[in-house]
XYZ file of C-alpha atoms in Angstrom:
232
model
C 1.649 22.582 3.409
C 0.698 24.700 0.425
C -2.739 25.617 -0.702
C -2.818 23.104 -3.597
C -2.045 20.349 -1.029
C -4.882 21.515 1.140
C -7.410 21.311 -1.851
C -6.161 17.812 -2.652
C -6.599 16.684 0.968
C -9.534 18.162 2.709
C -10.154 17.980 6.331
C -12.647 15.007 6.154
C -11.648 11.697 4.631
C -13.812 10.786 1.757
C -11.796 7.678 0.734
C -12.554 4.049 1.322
C -10.420 4.418 4.372
C -12.593 7.175 5.823
C -15.877 5.077 4.962
C -14.373 2.076 6.965
C -13.330 4.205 9.988
C -16.937 5.132 10.175
C -17.945 1.580 10.720
C -16.041 1.185 14.038
C -14.312 -2.015 14.930
C -15.431 -4.070 11.824
C -14.134 -1.028 9.674
C -10.888 -0.981 11.571
C -10.186 -4.809 11.000
C -10.832 -4.253 7.036
C -8.278 -1.366 7.269
C -5.714 -3.491 8.871
C -6.149 -6.269 6.416
C -5.813 -3.757 3.633
C -2.664 -2.281 5.011
C -1.107 -5.650 5.573
C -2.003 -6.741 1.820
C -0.581 -3.567 0.125
C 1.988 -2.081 2.485
C 3.752 -5.069 4.421
C 6.155 -5.654 1.670
C 7.449 -2.143 1.424
C 7.687 -2.112 5.157
C 9.807 -5.138 4.935
C 12.002 -3.730 2.386
C 12.510 -0.831 4.689
C 13.547 -2.974 7.554
C 15.695 -5.421 5.656
C 17.698 -2.644 4.146
C 18.668 -1.016 7.299
C 20.444 -2.246 10.431
C 16.954 -2.198 12.316
C 16.536 -5.573 10.368
C 18.874 -7.216 12.711
C 17.486 -5.771 15.881
C 14.522 -8.015 16.483
C 12.160 -10.353 14.464
C 10.733 -8.695 11.483
C 7.244 -10.061 12.111
C 7.334 -8.997 15.727
C 8.427 -5.458 14.673
C 5.722 -4.972 11.884
C 2.802 -6.527 13.948
C 3.864 -4.485 17.066
C 4.051 -1.318 14.837
C 0.565 -1.942 13.189
C -1.029 -2.818 16.488
C 0.237 0.447 17.946
C -0.256 2.915 15.002
C -3.427 1.677 13.444
C -5.432 1.814 16.520
C -4.720 5.408 17.171
C -7.771 7.605 16.472
C -5.969 10.333 14.636
C -3.383 8.276 12.819
C -5.264 8.397 9.262
C -6.292 12.134 10.038
C -2.653 13.087 10.341
C -1.669 11.358 7.332
C -4.406 13.278 5.301
C -3.039 16.545 6.645
C 0.637 15.522 5.835
C -0.210 15.347 2.048
C 2.167 12.292 1.978
C 1.352 9.054 -0.024
C 0.128 6.536 2.581
C 3.051 4.171 1.981
C 5.526 6.955 2.722
C 3.509 8.084 5.864
C 3.521 4.434 7.084
C 7.284 4.027 6.544
C 8.050 7.242 8.374
C 5.789 6.220 11.134
C 7.511 2.874 11.331
C 10.912 4.779 11.587
C 9.656 6.708 14.598
C 8.247 3.441 16.193
C 11.455 1.718 15.990
C 13.271 4.585 17.649
C 10.717 4.727 20.387
C 10.969 0.998 20.935
C 14.733 1.224 20.912
C 14.751 3.971 23.626
C 12.129 1.986 25.732
C 14.255 -1.026 25.609
C 17.370 1.168 26.546
C 15.534 2.597 29.527
C 14.519 -0.842 30.611
C 18.171 -2.261 30.417
C 19.395 0.943 32.151
C 17.007 0.444 35.043
C 17.887 -3.277 35.358
C 21.696 -2.817 35.165
C 21.796 0.571 36.870
C 23.105 2.319 33.842
C 21.691 5.768 33.610
C 22.942 6.597 30.084
C 20.905 6.641 26.843
C 22.353 6.654 23.445
C 20.774 8.366 20.445
C 19.714 5.570 18.065
C 20.353 7.812 15.179
C 24.014 7.475 16.022
C 23.924 3.710 15.950
C 21.436 2.654 13.360
C 21.966 3.412 9.895
C 18.817 4.899 8.053
C 17.903 3.727 4.562
C 19.654 5.228 1.683
C 18.480 5.197 -1.829
C 15.500 2.903 -1.234
C 12.853 4.882 -2.959
C 12.912 2.957 -6.244
C 13.005 -0.464 -4.537
C 10.238 0.446 -2.246
C 8.159 1.916 -5.099
C 8.671 -1.276 -7.102
C 7.407 -3.601 -4.442
C 4.576 -1.353 -3.727
C 3.663 -1.135 -7.410
C 3.493 -5.020 -7.492
C 1.436 -5.175 -4.440
C -0.981 -2.473 -5.555
C -1.580 -3.907 -9.120
C -1.905 -7.409 -7.471
C -4.632 -5.898 -5.139
C -6.353 -4.222 -7.881
C -6.525 -7.336 -9.880
C -8.202 -9.023 -6.896
C -10.567 -6.224 -6.572
C -11.459 -6.240 -10.419
C -11.876 -9.917 -10.441
C -14.309 -9.501 -7.441
C -16.131 -6.887 -9.201
C -16.602 -8.942 -12.333
C -17.795 -12.006 -10.440
C -20.423 -10.131 -8.590
C -21.935 -9.010 -11.878
C -21.598 -12.404 -13.478
C -18.636 -11.442 -15.762
C -16.349 -14.174 -14.664
C -15.588 -15.257 -18.257
C -14.694 -11.649 -18.978
C -12.051 -11.627 -16.507
C -10.778 -15.091 -17.358
C -10.423 -13.711 -20.929
C -8.672 -10.535 -19.776
C -6.186 -12.695 -17.962
C -5.603 -15.013 -20.905
C -5.159 -12.227 -23.242
C -3.045 -9.602 -21.239
C -1.388 -11.947 -18.803
C -0.830 -15.083 -20.780
C -0.337 -13.339 -24.073
C -3.006 -15.348 -25.928
C -4.265 -13.590 -29.185
C -7.970 -12.787 -29.411
C -8.207 -15.473 -32.128
C -6.911 -18.020 -29.569
C -9.344 -16.742 -27.027
C -12.304 -16.839 -29.426
C -11.687 -20.817 -29.598
C -11.009 -21.321 -26.006
C -14.190 -19.265 -24.737
C -16.339 -20.093 -27.862
C -17.119 -16.616 -28.851
C -16.505 -14.246 -31.876
C -13.104 -12.674 -31.857
C -14.860 -9.225 -31.849
C -16.838 -10.296 -28.842
C -13.501 -11.251 -27.326
C -12.334 -7.581 -27.699
C -15.442 -6.137 -26.037
C -15.069 -8.719 -23.164
C -11.473 -7.826 -22.559
C -12.341 -4.134 -22.675
C -15.005 -4.472 -20.100
C -12.706 -6.261 -17.642
C -9.883 -3.789 -18.473
C -12.187 -0.945 -17.354
C -12.967 -2.873 -14.051
C -9.213 -3.223 -13.515
C -8.615 0.441 -14.257
C -11.307 1.310 -11.841
C -10.038 -0.734 -9.104
C -6.445 0.509 -9.595
C -7.847 4.180 -9.507
C -9.504 3.327 -6.088
C -6.304 1.712 -4.690
C -4.255 4.838 -5.779
C -6.863 7.242 -4.277
C -6.561 5.345 -1.069
C -2.879 5.816 -1.046
C -3.373 9.521 -1.212
C -3.233 10.277 -4.918
C -5.552 13.146 -6.129
C -8.065 12.198 -8.904
C -6.294 14.644 -11.288
C -3.037 13.018 -10.836
C -4.038 9.329 -11.344
C -2.793 9.016 -15.002
C 0.446 10.471 -13.805
C 0.865 8.141 -11.021
C 0.012 5.181 -13.248
C 2.919 6.244 -15.392
C 5.100 6.353 -12.305
C 3.964 2.856 -11.559
C 5.055 1.524 -14.819
C 8.328 3.297 -14.439
C 8.898 1.720 -11.123
C 8.306 -1.785 -12.576
C 11.056 -1.128 -15.359
C-alpha cells in the first residue's frame, strides 16, 4: 500500500462503522443490518455469475459468510488497511470463504468415504469474469436507495416531511415546481427552496454511505460520477 493510501485510511476507524464497533453487540447488529441492506445484492450477483451459485443454497452461503466474517474482531481493521472499497473487500472475503467451505466439505467427504485426495477448488470452480460493471450497478442502486432512506429519516426528525415529499415528487416523479406548488399549497419559489433543502440532506446521506464504503472525502465527487456512469 502506498503512502497516499495510508493517508486516506488511518489506523483508527473514524467512520460510522468504527463508531458502531465501539458500541459492542448492539453496534455489531447495526453493522450487520447495514451490510445486508447495501451489500447483499452485489454478493448475490457474484454468486449467481459463477458456478459457486450451483454449489449450495444462496441464502445459506451468504448467511454463513456474514456470520463467520462479521464476527471477527479484526475484519474491519483489515478492510481499512487494505485500501479497498468495502464492497470489493466483502466480495474477496466471500470468495475465500467459499473455498474454505469447499475444502472443509471435501475433507469431510474424504474422511467418510476413505478418500484421502483433495482437489483444488480453483481447478473446478470458475471465478467471475467481467462482473465489475454489473456489481457496481447493483451496488449503486443499493447505496442510493439507502441514502434516500437516511435522508428521509433526517428530514422527518427535523419536521421536514413535506420537504422530502416535494423532493420525491419533483425529482423522481418529474413534477414541475408549478405543479408541486399547487399540490403542497406553497409558492413556486418556496418549492425550490424546499427541494434544495431535501437535496442537501440526500447528498449528505450519500456522502456518508460512500465514506462508509471507504471513499476518501476528497474523492466523493468523483465517486458520485462513477455511480452515475454505473447506472448508465
